[in-house]
CSV table of N, CA and C in Angstrom, one decimal:
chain,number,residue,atom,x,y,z
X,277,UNK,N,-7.7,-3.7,9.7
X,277,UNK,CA,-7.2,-3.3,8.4
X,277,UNK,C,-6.1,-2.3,8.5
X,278,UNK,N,-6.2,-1.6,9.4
X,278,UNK,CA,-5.3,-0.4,9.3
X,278,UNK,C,-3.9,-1.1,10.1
X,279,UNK,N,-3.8,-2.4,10.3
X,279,UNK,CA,-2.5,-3.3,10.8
X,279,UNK,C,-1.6,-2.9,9.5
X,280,UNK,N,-2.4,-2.6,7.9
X,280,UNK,CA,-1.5,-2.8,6.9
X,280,UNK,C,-0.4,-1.1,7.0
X,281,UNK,N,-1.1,-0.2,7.9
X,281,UNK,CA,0.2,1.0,8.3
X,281,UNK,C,0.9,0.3,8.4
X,282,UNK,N,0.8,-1.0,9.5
X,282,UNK,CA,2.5,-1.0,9.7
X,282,UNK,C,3.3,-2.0,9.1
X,283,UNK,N,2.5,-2.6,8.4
X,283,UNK,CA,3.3,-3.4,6.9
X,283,UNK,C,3.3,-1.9,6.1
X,284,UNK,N,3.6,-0.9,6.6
X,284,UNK,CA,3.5,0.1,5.6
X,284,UNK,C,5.0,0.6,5.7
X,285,UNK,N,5.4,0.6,7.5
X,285,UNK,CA,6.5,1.2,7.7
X,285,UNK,C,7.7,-0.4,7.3
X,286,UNK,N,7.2,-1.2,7.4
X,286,UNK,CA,8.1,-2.4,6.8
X,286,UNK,C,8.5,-2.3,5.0
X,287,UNK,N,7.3,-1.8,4.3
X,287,UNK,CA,7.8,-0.8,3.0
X,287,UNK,C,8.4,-0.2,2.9
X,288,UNK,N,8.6,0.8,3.6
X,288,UNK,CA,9.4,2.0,4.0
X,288,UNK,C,10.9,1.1,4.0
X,289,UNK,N,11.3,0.2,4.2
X,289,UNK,CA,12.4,0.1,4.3
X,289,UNK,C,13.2,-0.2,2.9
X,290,UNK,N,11.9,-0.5,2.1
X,290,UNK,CA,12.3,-1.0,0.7
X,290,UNK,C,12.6,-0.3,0.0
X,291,UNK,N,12.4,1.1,0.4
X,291,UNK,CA,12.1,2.2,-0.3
X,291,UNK,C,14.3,3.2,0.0
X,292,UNK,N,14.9,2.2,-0.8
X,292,UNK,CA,16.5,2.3,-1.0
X,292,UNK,C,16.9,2.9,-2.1
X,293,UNK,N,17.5,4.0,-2.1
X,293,UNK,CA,18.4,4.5,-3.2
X,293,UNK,C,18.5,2.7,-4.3
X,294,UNK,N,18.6,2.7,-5.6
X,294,UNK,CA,19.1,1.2,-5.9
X,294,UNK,C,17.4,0.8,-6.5
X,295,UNK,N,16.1,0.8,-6.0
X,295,UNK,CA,15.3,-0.3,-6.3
X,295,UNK,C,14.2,0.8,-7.2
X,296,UNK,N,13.4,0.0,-7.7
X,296,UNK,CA,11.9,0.7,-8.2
X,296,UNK,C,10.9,0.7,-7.4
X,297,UNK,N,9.8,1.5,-7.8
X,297,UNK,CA,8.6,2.0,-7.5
X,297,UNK,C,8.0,0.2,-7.9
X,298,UNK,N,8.2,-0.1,-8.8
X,298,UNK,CA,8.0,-1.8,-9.2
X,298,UNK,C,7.8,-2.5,-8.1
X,299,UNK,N,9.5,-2.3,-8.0
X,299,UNK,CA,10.1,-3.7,-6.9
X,299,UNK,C,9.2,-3.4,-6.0
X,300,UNK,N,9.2,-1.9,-5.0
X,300,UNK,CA,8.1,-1.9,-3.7
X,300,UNK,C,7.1,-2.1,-3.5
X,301,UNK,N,6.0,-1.9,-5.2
X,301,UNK,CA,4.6,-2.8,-5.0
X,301,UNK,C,4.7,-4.0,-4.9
X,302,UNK,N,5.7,-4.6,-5.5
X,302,UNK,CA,5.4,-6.2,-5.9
X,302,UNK,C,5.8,-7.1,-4.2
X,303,UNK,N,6.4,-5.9,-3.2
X,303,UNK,CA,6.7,-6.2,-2.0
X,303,UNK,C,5.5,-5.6,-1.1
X,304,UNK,N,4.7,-4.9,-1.8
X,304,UNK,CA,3.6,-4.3,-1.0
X,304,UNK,C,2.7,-5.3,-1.2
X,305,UNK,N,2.7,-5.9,-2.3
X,305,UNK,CA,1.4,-7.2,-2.7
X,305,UNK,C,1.4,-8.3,-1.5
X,306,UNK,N,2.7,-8.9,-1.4
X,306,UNK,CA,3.1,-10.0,-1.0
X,306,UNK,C,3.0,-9.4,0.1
X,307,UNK,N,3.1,-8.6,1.2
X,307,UNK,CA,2.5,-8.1,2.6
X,307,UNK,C,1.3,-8.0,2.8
X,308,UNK,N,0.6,-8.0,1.8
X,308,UNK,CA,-0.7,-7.4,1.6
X,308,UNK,C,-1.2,-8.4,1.7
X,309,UNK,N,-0.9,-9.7,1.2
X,309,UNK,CA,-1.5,-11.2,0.7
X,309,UNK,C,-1.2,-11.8,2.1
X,310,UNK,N,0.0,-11.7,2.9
X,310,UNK,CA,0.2,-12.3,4.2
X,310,UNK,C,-0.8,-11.6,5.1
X,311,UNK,N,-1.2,-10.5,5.4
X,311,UNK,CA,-2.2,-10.1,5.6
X,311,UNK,C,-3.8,-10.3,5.9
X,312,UNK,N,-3.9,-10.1,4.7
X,312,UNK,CA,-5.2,-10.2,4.6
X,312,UNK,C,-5.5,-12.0,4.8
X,313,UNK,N,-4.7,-13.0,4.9
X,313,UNK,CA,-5.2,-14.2,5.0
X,313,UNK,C,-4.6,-14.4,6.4
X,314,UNK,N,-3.8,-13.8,7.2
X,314,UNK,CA,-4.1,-13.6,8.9
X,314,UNK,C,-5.1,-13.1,9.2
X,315,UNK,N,-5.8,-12.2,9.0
X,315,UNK,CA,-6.7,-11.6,9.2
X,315,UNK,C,-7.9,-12.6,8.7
X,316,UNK,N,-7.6,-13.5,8.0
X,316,UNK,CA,-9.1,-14.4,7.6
X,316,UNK,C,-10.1,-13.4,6.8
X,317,UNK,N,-9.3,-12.4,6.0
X,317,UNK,CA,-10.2,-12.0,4.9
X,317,UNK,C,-10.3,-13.2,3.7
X,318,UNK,N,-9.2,-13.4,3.4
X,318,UNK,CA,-8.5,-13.9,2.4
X,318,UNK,C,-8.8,-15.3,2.6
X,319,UNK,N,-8.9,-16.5,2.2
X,319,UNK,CA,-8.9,-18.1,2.5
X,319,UNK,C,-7.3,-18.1,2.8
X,320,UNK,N,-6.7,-18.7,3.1
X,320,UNK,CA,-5.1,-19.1,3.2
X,320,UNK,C,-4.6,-20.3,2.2
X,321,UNK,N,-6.0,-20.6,1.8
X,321,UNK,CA,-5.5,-21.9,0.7
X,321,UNK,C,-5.7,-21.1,-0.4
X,322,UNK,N,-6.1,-19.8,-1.0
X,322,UNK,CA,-6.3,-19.2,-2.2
X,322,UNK,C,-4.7,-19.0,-2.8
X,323,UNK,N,-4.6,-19.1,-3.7
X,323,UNK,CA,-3.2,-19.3,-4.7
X,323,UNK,C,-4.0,-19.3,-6.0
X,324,UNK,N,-2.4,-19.0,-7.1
X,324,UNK,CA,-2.6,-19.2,-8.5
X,324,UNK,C,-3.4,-17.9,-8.6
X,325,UNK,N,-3.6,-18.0,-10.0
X,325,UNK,CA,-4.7,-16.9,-10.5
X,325,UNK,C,-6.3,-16.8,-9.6
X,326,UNK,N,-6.7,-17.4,-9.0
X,326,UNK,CA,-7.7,-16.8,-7.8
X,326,UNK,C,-6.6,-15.6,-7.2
X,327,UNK,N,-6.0,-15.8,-6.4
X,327,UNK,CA,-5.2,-15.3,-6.2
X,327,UNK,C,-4.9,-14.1,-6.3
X,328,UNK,N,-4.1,-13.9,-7.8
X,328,UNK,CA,-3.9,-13.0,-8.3
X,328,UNK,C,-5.1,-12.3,-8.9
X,329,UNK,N,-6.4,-12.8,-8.6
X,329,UNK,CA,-7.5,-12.0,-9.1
X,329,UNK,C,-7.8,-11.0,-8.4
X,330,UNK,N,-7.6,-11.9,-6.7
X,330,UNK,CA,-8.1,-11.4,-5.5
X,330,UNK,C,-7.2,-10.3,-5.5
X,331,UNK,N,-6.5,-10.3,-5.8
X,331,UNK,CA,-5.4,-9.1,-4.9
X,331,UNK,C,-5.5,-7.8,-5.3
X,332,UNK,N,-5.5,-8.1,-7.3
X,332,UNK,CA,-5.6,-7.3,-8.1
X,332,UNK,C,-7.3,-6.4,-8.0
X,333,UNK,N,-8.6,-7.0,-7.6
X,333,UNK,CA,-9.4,-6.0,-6.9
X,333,UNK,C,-9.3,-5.7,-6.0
X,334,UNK,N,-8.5,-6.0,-5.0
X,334,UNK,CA,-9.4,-5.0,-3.1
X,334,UNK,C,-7.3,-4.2,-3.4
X,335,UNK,N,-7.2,-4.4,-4.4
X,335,UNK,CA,-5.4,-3.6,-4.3
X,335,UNK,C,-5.3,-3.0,-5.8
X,336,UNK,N,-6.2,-2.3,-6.7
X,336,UNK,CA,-6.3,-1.5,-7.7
X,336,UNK,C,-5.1,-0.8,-8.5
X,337,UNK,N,-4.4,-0.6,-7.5
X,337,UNK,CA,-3.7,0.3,-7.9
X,337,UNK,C,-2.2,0.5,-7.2
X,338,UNK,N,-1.3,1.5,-8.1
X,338,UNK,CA,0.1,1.1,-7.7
X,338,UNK,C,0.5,1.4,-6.1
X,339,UNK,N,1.4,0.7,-6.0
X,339,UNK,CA,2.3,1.3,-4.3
X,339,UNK,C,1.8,3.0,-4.2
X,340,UNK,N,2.4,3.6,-5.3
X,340,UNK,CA,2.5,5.1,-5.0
X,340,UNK,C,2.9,5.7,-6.5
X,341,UNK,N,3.1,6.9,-6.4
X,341,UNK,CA,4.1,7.8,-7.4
X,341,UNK,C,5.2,8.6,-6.8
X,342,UNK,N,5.6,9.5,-7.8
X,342,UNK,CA,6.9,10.5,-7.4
X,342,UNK,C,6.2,12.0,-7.4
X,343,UNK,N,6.9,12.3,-6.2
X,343,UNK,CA,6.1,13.9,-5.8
X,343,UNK,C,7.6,14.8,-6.5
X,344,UNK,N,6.7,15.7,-6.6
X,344,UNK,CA,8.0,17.1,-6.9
X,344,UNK,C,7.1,18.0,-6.9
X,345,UNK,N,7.0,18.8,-8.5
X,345,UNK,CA,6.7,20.2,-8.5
X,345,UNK,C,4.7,19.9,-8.2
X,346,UNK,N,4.6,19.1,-8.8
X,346,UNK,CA,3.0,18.7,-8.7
X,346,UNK,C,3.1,17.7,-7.8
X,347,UNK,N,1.8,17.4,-7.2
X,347,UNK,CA,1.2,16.3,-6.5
X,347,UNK,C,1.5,15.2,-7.2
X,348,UNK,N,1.1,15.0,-8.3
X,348,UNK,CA,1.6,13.7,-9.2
X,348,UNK,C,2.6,13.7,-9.8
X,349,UNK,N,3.6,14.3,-9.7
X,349,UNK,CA,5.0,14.4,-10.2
X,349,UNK,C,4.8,13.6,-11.5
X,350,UNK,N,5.5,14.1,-12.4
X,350,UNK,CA,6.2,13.2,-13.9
X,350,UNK,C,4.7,11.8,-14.1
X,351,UNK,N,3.7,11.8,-14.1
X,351,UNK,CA,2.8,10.9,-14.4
X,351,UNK,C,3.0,9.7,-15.4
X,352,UNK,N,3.7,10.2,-16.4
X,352,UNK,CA,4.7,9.8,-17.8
X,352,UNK,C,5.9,8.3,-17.1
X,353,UNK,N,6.2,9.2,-16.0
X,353,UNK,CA,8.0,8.3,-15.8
X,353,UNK,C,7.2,7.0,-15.5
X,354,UNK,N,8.1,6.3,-16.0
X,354,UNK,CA,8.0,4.6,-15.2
X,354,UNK,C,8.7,4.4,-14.4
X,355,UNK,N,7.6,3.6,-14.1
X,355,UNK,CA,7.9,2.9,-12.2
X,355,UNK,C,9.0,1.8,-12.2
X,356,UNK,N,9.6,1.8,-13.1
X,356,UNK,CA,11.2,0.9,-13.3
X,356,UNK,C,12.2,1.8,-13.0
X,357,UNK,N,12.3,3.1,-12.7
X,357,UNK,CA,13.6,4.2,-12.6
X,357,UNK,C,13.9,4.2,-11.3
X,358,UNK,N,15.4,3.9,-11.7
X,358,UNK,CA,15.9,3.4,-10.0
X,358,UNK,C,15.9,4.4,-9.0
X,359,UNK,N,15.5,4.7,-7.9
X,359,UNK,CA,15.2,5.2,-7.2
X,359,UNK,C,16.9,6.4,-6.5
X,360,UNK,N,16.8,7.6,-6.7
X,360,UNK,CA,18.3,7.6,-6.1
X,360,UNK,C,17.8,9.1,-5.4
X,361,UNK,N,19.2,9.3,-4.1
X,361,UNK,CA,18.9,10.2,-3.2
X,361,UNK,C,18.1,11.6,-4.1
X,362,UNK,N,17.6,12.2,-3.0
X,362,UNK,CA,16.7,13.4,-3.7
X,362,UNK,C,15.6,13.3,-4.0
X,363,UNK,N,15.3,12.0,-4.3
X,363,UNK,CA,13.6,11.8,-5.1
X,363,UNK,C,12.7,11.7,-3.9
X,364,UNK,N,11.6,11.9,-4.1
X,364,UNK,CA,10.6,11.8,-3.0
X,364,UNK,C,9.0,11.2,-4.1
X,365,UNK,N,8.8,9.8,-2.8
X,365,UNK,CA,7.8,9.3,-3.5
X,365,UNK,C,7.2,8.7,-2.8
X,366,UNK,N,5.3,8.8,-2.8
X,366,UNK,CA,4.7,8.3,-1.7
X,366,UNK,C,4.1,6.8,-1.5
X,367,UNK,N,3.9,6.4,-0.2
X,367,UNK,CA,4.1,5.1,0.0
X,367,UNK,C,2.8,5.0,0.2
X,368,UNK,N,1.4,4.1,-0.6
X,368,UNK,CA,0.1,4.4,-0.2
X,368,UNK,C,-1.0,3.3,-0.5
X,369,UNK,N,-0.1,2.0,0.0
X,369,UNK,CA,-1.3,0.6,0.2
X,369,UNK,C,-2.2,1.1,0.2
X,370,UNK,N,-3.3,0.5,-0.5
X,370,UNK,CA,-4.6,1.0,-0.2
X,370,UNK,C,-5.8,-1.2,-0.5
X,371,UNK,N,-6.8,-0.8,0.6
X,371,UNK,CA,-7.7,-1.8,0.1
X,371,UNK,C,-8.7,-1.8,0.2
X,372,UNK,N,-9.6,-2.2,-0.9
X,372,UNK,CA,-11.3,-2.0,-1.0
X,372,UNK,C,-12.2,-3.3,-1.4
X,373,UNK,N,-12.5,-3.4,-0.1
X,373,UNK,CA,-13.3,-4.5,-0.3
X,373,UNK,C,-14.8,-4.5,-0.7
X,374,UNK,N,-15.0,-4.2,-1.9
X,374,UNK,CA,-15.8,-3.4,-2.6
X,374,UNK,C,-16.9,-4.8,-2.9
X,375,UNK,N,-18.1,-4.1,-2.6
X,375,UNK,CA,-19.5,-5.4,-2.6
X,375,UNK,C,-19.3,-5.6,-3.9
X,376,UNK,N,-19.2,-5.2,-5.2
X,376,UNK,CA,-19.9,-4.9,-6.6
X,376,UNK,C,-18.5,-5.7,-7.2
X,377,UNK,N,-17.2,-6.2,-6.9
X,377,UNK,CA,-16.5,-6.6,-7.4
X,377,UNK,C,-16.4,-8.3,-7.1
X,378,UNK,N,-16.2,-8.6,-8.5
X,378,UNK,CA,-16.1,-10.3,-8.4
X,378,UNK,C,-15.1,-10.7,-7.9
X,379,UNK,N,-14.5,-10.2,-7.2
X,379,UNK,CA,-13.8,-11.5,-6.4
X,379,UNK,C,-14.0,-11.5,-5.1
X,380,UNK,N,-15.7,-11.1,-4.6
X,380,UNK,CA,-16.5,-11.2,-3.3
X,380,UNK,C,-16.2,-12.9,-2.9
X,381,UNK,N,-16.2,-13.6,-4.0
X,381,UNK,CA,-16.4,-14.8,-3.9
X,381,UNK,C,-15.3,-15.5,-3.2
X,382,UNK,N,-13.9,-15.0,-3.2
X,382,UNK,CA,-13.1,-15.1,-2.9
X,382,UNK,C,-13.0,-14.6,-0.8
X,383,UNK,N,-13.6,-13.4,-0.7
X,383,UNK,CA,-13.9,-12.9,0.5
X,383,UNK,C,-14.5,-13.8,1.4
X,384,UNK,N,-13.6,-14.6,2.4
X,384,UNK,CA,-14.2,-15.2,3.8
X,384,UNK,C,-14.4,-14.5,4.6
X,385,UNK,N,-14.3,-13.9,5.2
X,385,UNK,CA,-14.9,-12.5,6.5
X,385,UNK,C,-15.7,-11.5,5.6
X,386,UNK,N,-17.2,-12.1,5.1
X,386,UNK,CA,-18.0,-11.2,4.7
X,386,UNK,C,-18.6,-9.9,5.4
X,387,UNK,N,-17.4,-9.8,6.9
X,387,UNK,CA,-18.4,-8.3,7.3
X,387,UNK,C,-17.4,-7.3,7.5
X,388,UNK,N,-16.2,-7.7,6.8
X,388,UNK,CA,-15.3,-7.2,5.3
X,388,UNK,C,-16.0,-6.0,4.4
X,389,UNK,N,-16.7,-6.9,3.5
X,389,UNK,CA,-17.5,-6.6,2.6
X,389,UNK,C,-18.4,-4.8,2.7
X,390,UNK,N,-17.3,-4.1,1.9
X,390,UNK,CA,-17.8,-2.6,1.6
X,390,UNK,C,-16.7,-1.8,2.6
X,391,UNK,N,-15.8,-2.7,3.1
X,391,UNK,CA,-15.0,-1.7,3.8
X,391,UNK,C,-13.2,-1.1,3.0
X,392,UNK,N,-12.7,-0.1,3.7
X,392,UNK,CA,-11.6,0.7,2.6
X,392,UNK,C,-10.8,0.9,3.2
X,393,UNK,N,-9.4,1.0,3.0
X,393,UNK,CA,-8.4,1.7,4.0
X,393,UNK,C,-7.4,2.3,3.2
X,394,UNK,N,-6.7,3.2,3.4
X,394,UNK,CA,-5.4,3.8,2.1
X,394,UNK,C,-4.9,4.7,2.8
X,395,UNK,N,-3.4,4.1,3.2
X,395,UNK,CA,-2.6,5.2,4.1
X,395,UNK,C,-1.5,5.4,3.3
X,396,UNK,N,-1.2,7.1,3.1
X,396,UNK,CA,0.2,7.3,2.7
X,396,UNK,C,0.8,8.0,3.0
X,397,UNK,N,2.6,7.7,3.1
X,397,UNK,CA,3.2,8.2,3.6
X,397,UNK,C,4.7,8.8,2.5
X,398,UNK,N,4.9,10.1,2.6
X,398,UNK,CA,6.1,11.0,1.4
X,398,UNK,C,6.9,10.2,2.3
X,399,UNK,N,7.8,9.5,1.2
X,399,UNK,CA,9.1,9.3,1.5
X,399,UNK,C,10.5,10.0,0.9
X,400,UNK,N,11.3,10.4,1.7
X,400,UNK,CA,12.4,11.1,0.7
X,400,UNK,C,13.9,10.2,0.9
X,401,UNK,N,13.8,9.9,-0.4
X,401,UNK,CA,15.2,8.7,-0.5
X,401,UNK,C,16.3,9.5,-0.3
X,402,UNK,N,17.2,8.9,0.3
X,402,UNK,CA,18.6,9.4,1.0
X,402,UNK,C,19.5,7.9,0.8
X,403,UNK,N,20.5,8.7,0.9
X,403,UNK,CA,21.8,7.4,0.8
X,403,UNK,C,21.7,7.1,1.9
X,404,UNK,N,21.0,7.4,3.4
X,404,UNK,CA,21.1,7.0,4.6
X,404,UNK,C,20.1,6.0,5.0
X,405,UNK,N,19.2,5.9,4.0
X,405,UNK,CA,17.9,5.3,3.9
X,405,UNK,C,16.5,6.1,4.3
X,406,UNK,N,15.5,6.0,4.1
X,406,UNK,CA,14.7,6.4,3.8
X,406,UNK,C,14.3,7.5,4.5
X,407,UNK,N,13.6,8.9,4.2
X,407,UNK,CA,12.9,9.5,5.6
X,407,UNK,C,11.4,9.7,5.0
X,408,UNK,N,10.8,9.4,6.4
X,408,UNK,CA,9.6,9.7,6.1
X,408,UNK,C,9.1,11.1,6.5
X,409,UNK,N,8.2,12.0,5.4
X,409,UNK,CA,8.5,13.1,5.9
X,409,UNK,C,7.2,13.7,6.6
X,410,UNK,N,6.1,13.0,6.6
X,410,UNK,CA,4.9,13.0,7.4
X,410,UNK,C,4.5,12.1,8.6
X,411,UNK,N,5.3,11.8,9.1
X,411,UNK,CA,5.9,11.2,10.4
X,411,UNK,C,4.9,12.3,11.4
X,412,UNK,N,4.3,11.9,12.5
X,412,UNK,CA,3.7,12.1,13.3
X,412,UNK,C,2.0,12.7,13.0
X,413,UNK,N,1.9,12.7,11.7
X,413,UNK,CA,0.1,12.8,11.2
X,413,UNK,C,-0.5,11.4,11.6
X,414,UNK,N,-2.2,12.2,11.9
X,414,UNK,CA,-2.7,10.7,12.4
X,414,UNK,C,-2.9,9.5,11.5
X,415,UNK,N,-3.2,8.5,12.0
X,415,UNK,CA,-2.7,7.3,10.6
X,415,UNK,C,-3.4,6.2,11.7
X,416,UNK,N,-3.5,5.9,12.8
X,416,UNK,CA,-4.5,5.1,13.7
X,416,UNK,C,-6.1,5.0,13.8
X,417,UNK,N,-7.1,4.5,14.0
X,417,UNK,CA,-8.4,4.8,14.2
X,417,UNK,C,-8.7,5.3,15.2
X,418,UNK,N,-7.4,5.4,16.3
X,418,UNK,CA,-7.6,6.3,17.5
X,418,UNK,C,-7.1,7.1,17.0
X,419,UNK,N,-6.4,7.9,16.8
X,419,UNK,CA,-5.7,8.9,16.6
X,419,UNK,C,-7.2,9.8,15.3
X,420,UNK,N,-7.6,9.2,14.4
X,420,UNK,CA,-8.4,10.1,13.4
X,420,UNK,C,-9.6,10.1,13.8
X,421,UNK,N,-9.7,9.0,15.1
X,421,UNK,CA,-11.5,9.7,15.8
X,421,UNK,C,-11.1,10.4,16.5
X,422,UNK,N,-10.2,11.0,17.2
X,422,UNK,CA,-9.7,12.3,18.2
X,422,UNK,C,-10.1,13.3,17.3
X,423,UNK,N,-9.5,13.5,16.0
X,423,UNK,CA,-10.0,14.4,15.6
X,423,UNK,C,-11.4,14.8,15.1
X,424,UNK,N,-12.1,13.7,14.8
X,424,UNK,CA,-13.1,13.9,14.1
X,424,UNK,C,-14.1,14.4,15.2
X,425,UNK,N,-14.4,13.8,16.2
X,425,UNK,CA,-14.8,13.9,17.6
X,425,UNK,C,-14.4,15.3,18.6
């Protein structure tokens, strides 16, 4: 699961002066859907509204928001405002493959089933392209049982 970090830093690229907080989920979905049906969570023949059911449970919620003076920056703004140097906004796939939600039925790798992952990373938009500014925090399952351990 945590393969989707690095469909995470392939987001990161999306993440251009010019585009929305929109455009990068709807490019975080479609990574997320190549994914998970490599991985044989997902059937590979699932399409259409199955589909869109499946995605829409074990993926809840948006790409990210905009940081500033608060953690949740502007909660109000829409995710349609084109992105331009100076903004900082975080990047934070997240998936739960939650026993209690109907679209279990959808789940082929039932030992799947009850597991979670959500990595995020501040991005600060630049005319030069993106920087990430939590660059070298752990983000691996080796790296976060070093510390836990």
């Amino acid at each position: 699961m945590l393969a989707s970090h690095t469909r995470t830093l392939k987001l990161e690229i999306c993440c251009q002066v010019g585009v929305t907080l929109n455009y990068i989920h709807s490019v975080s979905k479609e990574l997320l859907q190549e994914e998970l049906k490599k991985l044989e969570i997902l059937p590979t023949d699932l399409d259409g509204p199955d589909l869109i059911q499946a995605l829409n449970g074990l993926y809840p919620h948006d790409i990210g928001h905009y940081l500033g003076m608060d953690v949740h920056d502007t909660p109000l703004l829409s995710h349609n405002v084109v992105l331009q140097p100076g903004m900082v906004i975080t990047v934070e796939p997240g998936v739960y493959i939650r026993r209690d939600f109907p679209i279990q039925n959808h789940i082929k790798a039932k030992e799947f089933l009850g597991a979670a992952v959500r990595i995020e990373d501040d991005v600060l938009i630049t005319s030069d392209g993106p920087q990430v500014l939590n660059k070298g925090t752990p983000q691996t399952v080796e790296e976060i049982s070093a510390i836990i351990n």
